[in-house]
PDB file of C-alpha atoms and ligand atoms in Angstrom:
ATOM      1  CA  MET A   1      48.844 112.637 127.995  1.00  0.00           C
ATOM      2  CA  LYS A   2      49.291 110.660 125.131  1.00  0.00           C
ATOM      3  CA  GLU A   3      48.374 111.183 121.650  1.00  0.00           C
ATOM      4  CA  ARG A   4      45.048 109.552 120.397  1.00  0.00           C
ATOM      5  CA  VAL A   5      44.372 108.859 116.908  1.00  0.00           C
ATOM      6  CA  GLY A   6      41.925 107.131 114.754  1.00  0.00           C
ATOM      7  CA  LEU A   7      42.032 105.530 111.665  1.00  0.00           C
ATOM      8  CA  PHE A   8      39.508 105.397 109.711  1.00  0.00           C
ATOM      9  CA  GLY A   9      40.214 103.284 106.135  1.00  0.00           C
ATOM     10  CA  GLY A  10      37.299 102.414 103.873  1.00  0.00           C
ATOM     11  CA  THR A  11      36.872 102.597  99.840  1.00  0.00           C
ATOM     12  CA  PHE A  12      35.064 106.210 100.548  1.00  0.00           C
ATOM     13  CA  ASP A  13      33.673 105.777  97.133  1.00  0.00           C
ATOM     14  CA  PRO A  14      32.383 108.262  97.783  1.00  0.00           C
ATOM     15  CA  VAL A  15      32.622 109.431 101.165  1.00  0.00           C
ATOM     16  CA  HIS A  16      29.495 110.744 102.609  1.00  0.00           C
ATOM     17  CA  CYS A  17      27.488 112.342 105.417  1.00  0.00           C
ATOM     18  CA  GLY A  18      27.298 109.253 107.488  1.00  0.00           C
ATOM     19  CA  HIS A  19      31.251 109.206 107.786  1.00  0.00           C
ATOM     20  CA  ILE A  20      31.389 112.341 108.744  1.00  0.00           C
ATOM     21  CA  ARG A  21      28.924 111.840 111.606  1.00  0.00           C
ATOM     22  CA  ALA A  22      30.554 108.936 112.645  1.00  0.00           C
ATOM     23  CA  ALA A  23      33.841 110.582 112.843  1.00  0.00           C
ATOM     24  CA  GLY A  24      32.330 113.116 114.676  1.00  0.00           C
ATOM     25  CA  GLU A  25      30.895 111.305 117.349  1.00  0.00           C
ATOM     26  CA  VAL A  26      33.692 108.786 117.854  1.00  0.00           C
ATOM     27  CA  LEU A  27      35.646 111.791 117.664  1.00  0.00           C
ATOM     28  CA  GLY A  28      34.135 113.748 120.461  1.00  0.00           C
ATOM     29  CA  ARG A  29      33.142 110.286 122.872  1.00  0.00           C
ATOM     30  CA  PHE A  30      37.241 109.467 122.789  1.00  0.00           C
ATOM     31  CA  SER A  31      38.561 113.037 122.605  1.00  0.00           C
ATOM     32  CA  LEU A  32      40.751 112.124 119.931  1.00  0.00           C
ATOM     33  CA  ASP A  33      43.852 114.610 118.608  1.00  0.00           C
ATOM     34  CA  LYS A  34      43.392 113.629 115.034  1.00  0.00           C
ATOM     35  CA  VAL A  35      41.144 111.007 113.072  1.00  0.00           C
ATOM     36  CA  LEU A  36      42.696 110.176 109.362  1.00  0.00           C
ATOM     37  CA  PHE A  37      40.466 109.321 106.976  1.00  0.00           C
ATOM     38  CA  ILE A  38      42.268 106.363 104.698  1.00  0.00           C
ATOM     39  CA  PRO A  39      40.749 105.567 101.249  1.00  0.00           C
ATOM     40  CA  SER A  40      41.839 102.212 100.130  1.00  0.00           C
ATOM     41  CA  PHE A  41      43.458 102.156  96.527  1.00  0.00           C
ATOM     42  CA  ILE A  42      42.399  99.300  94.507  1.00  0.00           C
ATOM     43  CA  PRO A  43      43.873  97.751  91.768  1.00  0.00           C
ATOM     44  CA  PRO A  44      42.513  98.744  88.674  1.00  0.00           C
ATOM     45  CA  HIS A  45      41.840  95.434  87.230  1.00  0.00           C
ATOM     46  CA  LYS A  46      39.706  94.764  90.197  1.00  0.00           C
ATOM     47  CA  GLU A  47      37.582  97.931  90.249  1.00  0.00           C
ATOM     48  CA  ARG A  48      34.234  97.012  89.555  1.00  0.00           C
ATOM     49  CA  GLY A  49      32.120  99.043  87.020  1.00  0.00           C
ATOM     50  CA  GLY A  50      32.168 102.245  88.002  1.00  0.00           C
ATOM     51  CA  ILE A  51      34.270 102.589  90.883  1.00  0.00           C
ATOM     52  CA  ALA A  52      35.897 106.455  91.368  1.00  0.00           C
ATOM     53  CA  PRO A  53      39.887 106.117  90.549  1.00  0.00           C
ATOM     54  CA  ALA A  54      41.825 106.547  93.827  1.00  0.00           C
ATOM     55  CA  CYS A  55      42.996 109.993  93.329  1.00  0.00           C
ATOM     56  CA  ASP A  56      39.084 111.200  92.919  1.00  0.00           C
ATOM     57  CA  ARG A  57      38.053 109.253  96.369  1.00  0.00           C
ATOM     58  CA  LEU A  58      41.365 110.660  98.002  1.00  0.00           C
ATOM     59  CA  ARG A  59      40.376 114.274  96.754  1.00  0.00           C
ATOM     60  CA  MET A  60      36.734 113.867  97.750  1.00  0.00           C
ATOM     61  CA  VAL A  61      37.995 112.924 101.437  1.00  0.00           C
ATOM     62  CA  GLU A  62      39.962 115.934 101.278  1.00  0.00           C
ATOM     63  CA  LEU A  63      37.057 117.858 100.534  1.00  0.00           C
ATOM     64  CA  ALA A  64      34.862 116.162 103.475  1.00  0.00           C
ATOM     65  CA  CYS A  65      37.627 116.508 106.052  1.00  0.00           C
ATOM     66  CA  ARG A  66      37.169 120.211 105.999  1.00  0.00           C
ATOM     67  CA  ALA A  67      34.399 120.016 107.995  1.00  0.00           C
ATOM     68  CA  GLU A  68      36.439 119.340 111.372  1.00  0.00           C
ATOM     69  CA  PRO A  69      39.820 120.331 111.841  1.00  0.00           C
ATOM     70  CA  ARG A  70      40.577 117.433 113.686  1.00  0.00           C
ATOM     71  CA  PHE A  71      40.029 115.351 110.633  1.00  0.00           C
ATOM     72  CA  ALA A  72      43.073 114.575 107.949  1.00  0.00           C
ATOM     73  CA  ALA A  73      43.073 112.960 104.817  1.00  0.00           C
ATOM     74  CA  SER A  74      46.032 110.421 104.349  1.00  0.00           C
ATOM     75  CA  SER A  75      47.503 108.974 101.349  1.00  0.00           C
ATOM     76  CA  ILE A  76      49.113 106.308 102.961  1.00  0.00           C
ATOM     77  CA  GLU A  77      47.212 103.612 101.459  1.00  0.00           C
ATOM     78  CA  VAL A  78      46.900 105.482  97.976  1.00  0.00           C
ATOM     79  CA  ASP A  79      50.319 106.371  97.241  1.00  0.00           C
ATOM     80  CA  ALA A  80      50.851 102.184  98.017  1.00  0.00           C
ATOM     81  CA  GLY A  81      49.548 101.837  94.622  1.00  0.00           C
ATOM     82  CA  GLU A  82      49.026  98.350  95.527  1.00  0.00           C
ATOM     83  CA  LYS A  83      46.757  96.346  97.636  1.00  0.00           C
ATOM     84  CA  SER A  84      47.448  97.657 101.227  1.00  0.00           C
ATOM     85  CA  TYR A  85      46.684  95.572 104.215  1.00  0.00           C
ATOM     86  CA  SER A  86      45.572  97.138 107.795  1.00  0.00           C
ATOM     87  CA  ILE A  87      48.631  95.817 109.543  1.00  0.00           C
ATOM     88  CA  ILE A  88      51.041  97.384 106.790  1.00  0.00           C
ATOM     89  CA  THR A  89      49.034 100.530 107.382  1.00  0.00           C
ATOM     90  CA  LEU A  90      49.045  99.968 110.980  1.00  0.00           C
ATOM     91  CA  GLU A  91      52.527  99.451 111.271  1.00  0.00           C
ATOM     92  CA  LYS A  92      53.563 102.765 108.766  1.00  0.00           C
ATOM     93  CA  VAL A  93      51.293 104.830 111.057  1.00  0.00           C
ATOM     94  CA  LYS A  94      52.680 104.057 114.447  1.00  0.00           C
ATOM     95  CA  ARG A  95      55.914 105.058 112.985  1.00  0.00           C
ATOM     96  CA  ILE A  96      54.304 108.348 112.402  1.00  0.00           C
ATOM     97  CA  TYR A  97      53.016 108.691 115.502  1.00  0.00           C
ATOM     98  CA  PRO A  98      55.053 107.083 117.947  1.00  0.00           C
ATOM     99  CA  GLY A  99      54.040 106.892 121.399  1.00  0.00           C
ATOM    100  CA  ALA A 100      50.214 107.606 120.429  1.00  0.00           C
ATOM    101  CA  TRP A 101      47.191 105.219 121.400  1.00  0.00           C
ATOM    102  CA  ILE A 102      46.197 104.497 117.754  1.00  0.00           C
ATOM    103  CA  PHE A 103      42.322 103.506 117.150  1.00  0.00           C
ATOM    104  CA  PHE A 104      41.016 101.772 114.617  1.00  0.00           C
ATOM    105  CA  VAL A 105      37.756 102.941 113.532  1.00  0.00           C
ATOM    106  CA  LEU A 106      35.099 101.200 111.806  1.00  0.00           C
ATOM    107  CA  GLY A 107      31.135 100.404 111.489  1.00  0.00           C
ATOM    108  CA  VAL A 108      30.174  96.915 112.614  1.00  0.00           C
ATOM    109  CA  ASP A 109      29.588  95.433 109.074  1.00  0.00           C
ATOM    110  CA  ALA A 110      33.099  96.270 108.737  1.00  0.00           C
ATOM    111  CA  PHE A 111      34.096  94.415 111.866  1.00  0.00           C
ATOM    112  CA  LEU A 112      32.025  91.640 111.161  1.00  0.00           C
ATOM    113  CA  GLU A 113      34.566  90.470 108.241  1.00  0.00           C
ATOM    114  CA  ILE A 114      37.863  91.186 110.524  1.00  0.00           C
ATOM    115  CA  GLU A 115      38.349  87.293 110.225  1.00  0.00           C
ATOM    116  CA  THR A 116      39.377  87.552 106.455  1.00  0.00           C
ATOM    117  CA  TRP A 117      41.975  90.182 106.871  1.00  0.00           C
ATOM    118  CA  ARG A 118      45.649  89.670 106.913  1.00  0.00           C
ATOM    119  CA  ALA A 119      47.352  89.158 110.138  1.00  0.00           C
ATOM    120  CA  HIS A 120      43.522  89.952 112.041  1.00  0.00           C
ATOM    121  CA  GLU A 121      45.198  89.176 115.175  1.00  0.00           C
ATOM    122  CA  ARG A 122      48.096  91.401 115.220  1.00  0.00           C
ATOM    123  CA  VAL A 123      45.772  94.363 114.315  1.00  0.00           C
ATOM    124  CA  LEU A 124      43.663  93.062 116.979  1.00  0.00           C
ATOM    125  CA  GLU A 125      46.755  93.380 119.304  1.00  0.00           C
ATOM    126  CA  GLU A 126      48.623  96.073 118.159  1.00  0.00           C
ATOM    127  CA  CYS A 127      45.752  98.549 118.299  1.00  0.00           C
ATOM    128  CA  LEU A 128      42.326  99.678 120.128  1.00  0.00           C
ATOM    129  CA  PHE A 129      39.313  99.122 118.318  1.00  0.00           C
ATOM    130  CA  ILE A 130      36.467 101.337 118.209  1.00  0.00           C
ATOM    131  CA  VAL A 131      33.441  99.694 116.480  1.00  0.00           C
ATOM    132  CA  MET A 132      30.410 101.563 115.669  1.00  0.00           C
ATOM    133  CA  THR A 133      26.531 100.969 115.108  1.00  0.00           C
ATOM    134  CA  ARG A 134      25.561 100.687 111.292  1.00  0.00           C
ATOM    135  CA  PRO A 135      21.545 100.858 110.435  1.00  0.00           C
ATOM    136  CA  GLY A 136      20.923  97.262 109.614  1.00  0.00           C
ATOM    137  CA  TYR A 137      23.458  95.822 111.935  1.00  0.00           C
ATOM    138  CA  ARG A 138      23.221  95.319 115.433  1.00  0.00           C
ATOM    139  CA  LEU A 139      26.194  96.036 117.418  1.00  0.00           C
ATOM    140  CA  GLU A 140      25.682  92.660 119.370  1.00  0.00           C
ATOM    141  CA  GLN A 141      26.050  90.701 116.529  1.00  0.00           C
ATOM    142  CA  ALA A 142      29.796  91.961 116.599  1.00  0.00           C
ATOM    143  CA  ASP A 143      30.108  89.846 120.206  1.00  0.00           C
ATOM    144  CA  ARG A 144      29.840  86.580 118.196  1.00  0.00           C
ATOM    145  CA  VAL A 145      33.376  87.775 116.582  1.00  0.00           C
ATOM    146  CA  ARG A 146      35.593  87.836 119.764  1.00  0.00           C
ATOM    147  CA  GLY A 147      33.790  85.230 121.534  1.00  0.00           C
ATOM    148  CA  GLY A 148      35.856  83.232 123.721  1.00  0.00           C
ATOM    149  CA  SER A 149      39.225  84.239 125.626  1.00  0.00           C
ATOM    150  CA  ARG A 150      39.109  87.990 123.928  1.00  0.00           C
ATOM    151  CA  GLY A 151      35.203  88.451 125.025  1.00  0.00           C
ATOM    152  CA  GLU A 152      36.410  89.833 128.002  1.00  0.00           C
ATOM    153  CA  LYS A 153      38.389  92.314 126.403  1.00  0.00           C
ATOM    154  CA  VAL A 154      35.504  94.015 124.678  1.00  0.00           C
ATOM    155  CA  HIS A 155      33.958  97.244 126.259  1.00  0.00           C
ATOM    156  CA  HIS A 156      30.791  98.166 125.623  1.00  0.00           C
ATOM    157  CA  VAL A 157      30.861 101.928 125.942  1.00  0.00           C
ATOM    158  CA  SER A 158      27.153 103.454 127.730  1.00  0.00           C
ATOM    159  CA  GLU A 159      25.829 106.500 126.882  1.00  0.00           C
ATOM    160  CA  SER A 160      26.981 109.175 129.349  1.00  0.00           C
ATOM    161  CA  GLU A 161      30.329 107.411 129.954  1.00  0.00           C
ATOM    162  CA  LYS A 162      33.105 108.947 130.075  1.00  0.00           C
ATOM    163  CA  ILE A 163      36.129 107.222 128.452  1.00  0.00           C
ATOM    164  CA  GLY A 164      39.646 107.267 130.238  1.00  0.00           C
ATOM    165  CA  GLU A 165      42.844 106.356 129.497  1.00  0.00           C
ATOM    166  CA  ASP A 166      42.735 103.720 132.400  1.00  0.00           C
ATOM    167  CA  LEU A 167      40.523 101.545 129.945  1.00  0.00           C
ATOM    168  CA  PHE A 168      42.851 101.620 126.992  1.00  0.00           C
ATOM    169  CA  GLY A 169      45.246  99.371 129.064  1.00  0.00           C
ATOM    170  CA  ALA A 170      43.088  96.857 129.823  1.00  0.00           C
ATOM    171  CA  ARG A 171      40.313  96.272 126.864  1.00  0.00           C
ATOM    172  CA  ARG A 172      41.220  96.662 123.459  1.00  0.00           C
ATOM    173  CA  ILE A 173      37.595  96.551 121.607  1.00  0.00           C
ATOM    174  CA  PHE A 174      35.260  99.569 122.142  1.00  0.00           C
ATOM    175  CA  PHE A 175      31.438  99.379 120.887  1.00  0.00           C
ATOM    176  CA  LEU A 176      30.310 102.648 120.846  1.00  0.00           C
ATOM    177  CA  PRO A 177      26.341 103.114 120.248  1.00  0.00           C
ATOM    178  CA  ILE A 178      26.273 106.056 117.891  1.00  0.00           C
ATOM    179  CA  LEU A 179      23.811 108.399 116.303  1.00  0.00           C
ATOM    180  CA  ALA A 180      24.638 106.761 112.696  1.00  0.00           C
ATOM    181  CA  LEU A 181      22.747 107.927 109.745  1.00  0.00           C
ATOM    182  CA  ASP A 182      21.190 105.503 107.180  1.00  0.00           C
ATOM    183  CA  ILE A 183      23.318 106.261 104.030  1.00  0.00           C
ATOM    184  CA  SER A 184      25.793 104.220 101.834  1.00  0.00           C
ATOM    185  CA  SER A 185      28.307 104.746  99.079  1.00  0.00           C
ATOM    186  CA  THR A 186      26.114 102.256  97.343  1.00  0.00           C
ATOM    187  CA  GLU A 187      23.151 104.088  98.046  1.00  0.00           C
ATOM    188  CA  VAL A 188      24.528 107.172  96.418  1.00  0.00           C
ATOM    189  CA  ARG A 189      26.219 105.727  93.724  1.00  0.00           C
ATOM    190  CA  ASN A 190      22.605 104.346  92.840  1.00  0.00           C
ATOM    191  CA  ARG A 191      20.740 107.619  92.822  1.00  0.00           C
ATOM    192  CA  ILE A 192      23.866 109.065  90.711  1.00  0.00           C
ATOM    193  CA  GLY A 193      23.089 106.302  88.120  1.00  0.00           C
ATOM    194  CA  ARG A 194      19.072 106.835  88.091  1.00  0.00           C
ATOM    195  CA  GLY A 195      19.839 110.889  88.071  1.00  0.00           C
ATOM    196  CA  GLU A 196      18.015 111.349  91.747  1.00  0.00           C
ATOM    197  CA  THR A 197      19.642 113.822  93.867  1.00  0.00           C
ATOM    198  CA  ILE A 198      22.240 113.189  96.606  1.00  0.00           C
ATOM    199  CA  LYS A 199      21.701 116.794  98.192  1.00  0.00           C
ATOM    200  CA  GLY A 200      21.840 116.039 101.961  1.00  0.00           C
ATOM    201  CA  LEU A 201      23.468 112.819 101.560  1.00  0.00           C
ATOM    202  CA  VAL A 202      27.398 113.632 100.335  1.00  0.00           C
ATOM    203  CA  PRO A 203      28.773 116.959 101.894  1.00  0.00           C
ATOM    204  CA  GLU A 204      28.149 119.880  99.286  1.00  0.00           C
ATOM    205  CA  ALA A 205      31.649 120.228  98.205  1.00  0.00           C
ATOM    206  CA  VAL A 206      31.980 116.531  97.402  1.00  0.00           C
ATOM    207  CA  GLY A 207      28.434 116.876  95.744  1.00  0.00           C
ATOM    208  CA  ASP A 208      30.228 119.578  93.582  1.00  0.00           C
ATOM    209  CA  TYR A 209      33.275 117.555  92.513  1.00  0.00           C
ATOM    210  CA  ILE A 210      31.002 114.336  91.912  1.00  0.00           C
ATOM    211  CA  ARG A 211      29.322 116.808  89.307  1.00  0.00           C
ATOM    212  CA  SER A 212      31.875 118.912  87.578  1.00  0.00           C
ATOM    213  CA  HIS A 213      34.284 115.070  87.130  1.00  0.00           C
ATOM    214  CA  HIS A 214      31.000 113.474  85.932  1.00  0.00           C
ATOM    215  CA  LEU A 215      31.502 110.629  88.330  1.00  0.00           C
ATOM    216  CA  TYR A 216      29.489 107.830  88.696  1.00  0.00           C
ATOM    217  CA  ARG A 217      27.523 108.036  85.770  1.00  0.00           C
ATOM    218  CA  GLY A 218      27.372 104.842  84.746  1.00  0.00           C
ATOM    219  CA  THR A 219      27.905 103.714  80.881  1.00  0.00           C
TER     220      THR A 219
HETATM  221  P1  LIG B 301      29.965 100.962  99.946  1.00  0.00           P
HETATM  222  O1  LIG B 301      28.283 100.658 100.093  1.00  0.00           O
HETATM  223  O2  LIG B 301      30.239 100.748  98.787  1.00  0.00           O
HETATM  224  O3  LIG B 301      29.960  99.328 100.901  1.00  0.00           O
HETATM  225  P2  LIG B 301      29.853 102.496 102.817  1.00  0.00           P
HETATM  226  O4  LIG B 301      29.075 103.699 102.700  1.00  0.00           O
HETATM  227  O5  LIG B 301      29.860 101.142 103.605  1.00  0.00           O
HETATM  228  O6  LIG B 301      30.488 102.404 101.187  1.00  0.00           O
HETATM  229  P3  LIG B 301      32.791 102.142 103.102  1.00  0.00           P
HETATM  230  O7  LIG B 301      34.057 103.072 102.323  1.00  0.00           O
HETATM  231  O8  LIG B 301      32.853 100.609 102.908  1.00  0.00           O
HETATM  232  O9  LIG B 301      31.270 103.243 102.925  1.00  0.00           O
HETATM  233  O10 LIG B 301      32.642 102.087 104.731  1.00  0.00           O
HETATM  234  C1  LIG B 301      34.233 102.700 105.288  1.00  0.00           C
HETATM  235  C2  LIG B 301      33.581 102.735 107.405  1.00  0.00           C
HETATM  236  O11 LIG B 301      32.632 103.813 107.158  1.00  0.00           O
HETATM  237  C3  LIG B 301      33.728 101.427 107.505  1.00  0.00           C
HETATM  238  O12 LIG B 301      34.078 100.774 108.743  1.00  0.00           O
HETATM  239  C4  LIG B 301      32.022 101.618 107.791  1.00  0.00           C
HETATM  240  O13 LIG B 301      31.620 100.275 108.250  1.00  0.00           O
HETATM  241  C5  LIG B 301      31.725 102.813 107.950  1.00  0.00           C
HETATM  242  N1  LIG B 301      30.317 103.203 107.311  1.00  0.00           N
HETATM  243  C6  LIG B 301      29.871 103.779 106.533  1.00  0.00           C
HETATM  244  N2  LIG B 301      28.617 104.231 106.340  1.00  0.00           N
HETATM  245  C7  LIG B 301      28.465 104.360 107.866  1.00  0.00           C
HETATM  246  C8  LIG B 301      27.350 104.830 108.078  1.00  0.00           C
HETATM  247  N3  LIG B 301      26.247 105.704 107.915  1.00  0.00           N
HETATM  248  N4  LIG B 301      27.334 105.004 109.476  1.00  0.00           N
HETATM  249  C9  LIG B 301      28.609 104.456 110.299  1.00  0.00           C
HETATM  250  N5  LIG B 301      29.595 104.013 110.048  1.00  0.00           N
HETATM  251  C10 LIG B 301      29.531 104.043 108.463  1.00  0.00           C
HETATM  252 MG1  LIG B 302      30.935  99.075 102.747  1.00  0.00          MG
END
């Protein structure tokens, strides 16, 4: 059987329990061997006020990935030290895992922006996609993104469906309803800024890291 690798990219500023919960569900439903959490590098001059440095965001992802042996933090974009495009990251990952099924894992909010990605047509062709529900967004909204001739390649995964390899050849984009948690990094940062607790919103080790490194306190 071919190995199955999920790529879960994001700013992860910071990684939170919504990310962990979502990645865990995808892992189970698609029987993935690995989910790589890939924090993006953001050029320092582009960092909006309060964004944590790449090394801190990566470290927090490493701590969060301890929740599950098949989760791994990847420094592939942080190490690049420049803005990374998905197509470049994907090609690097493909060299590391030749012959594996590669799945791009993302929330519907991120998928709705895919047409703004560089070479998005190629990204869509070169890997499989798992688009997950996110509170505030309906999965059906994503339909309009991949309508037309590619529309028929979309597969809406139903609740009890067993997802077999036979599907991967014909379908490229899977819409997966998950039990998503209504948590965002923005909310976590805002709560810290207001001096409120973030207990339960981020893994404990991430909360400890944020406190000991005085992250997101504002100025
Ligand atoms: P921000 O508020 O800063 O945008 P975020 O919570 O959206 O942060 P990102 O790092 O932007 O986190 O997201 C990375 C990926 O995780 C995206 O594909 C996004 O759709 C997905 N994601 C984020 N939060 C959730 C959640 N609660 N449930 C499911 N998917 C999520
Ligand atoms: Mg986001």
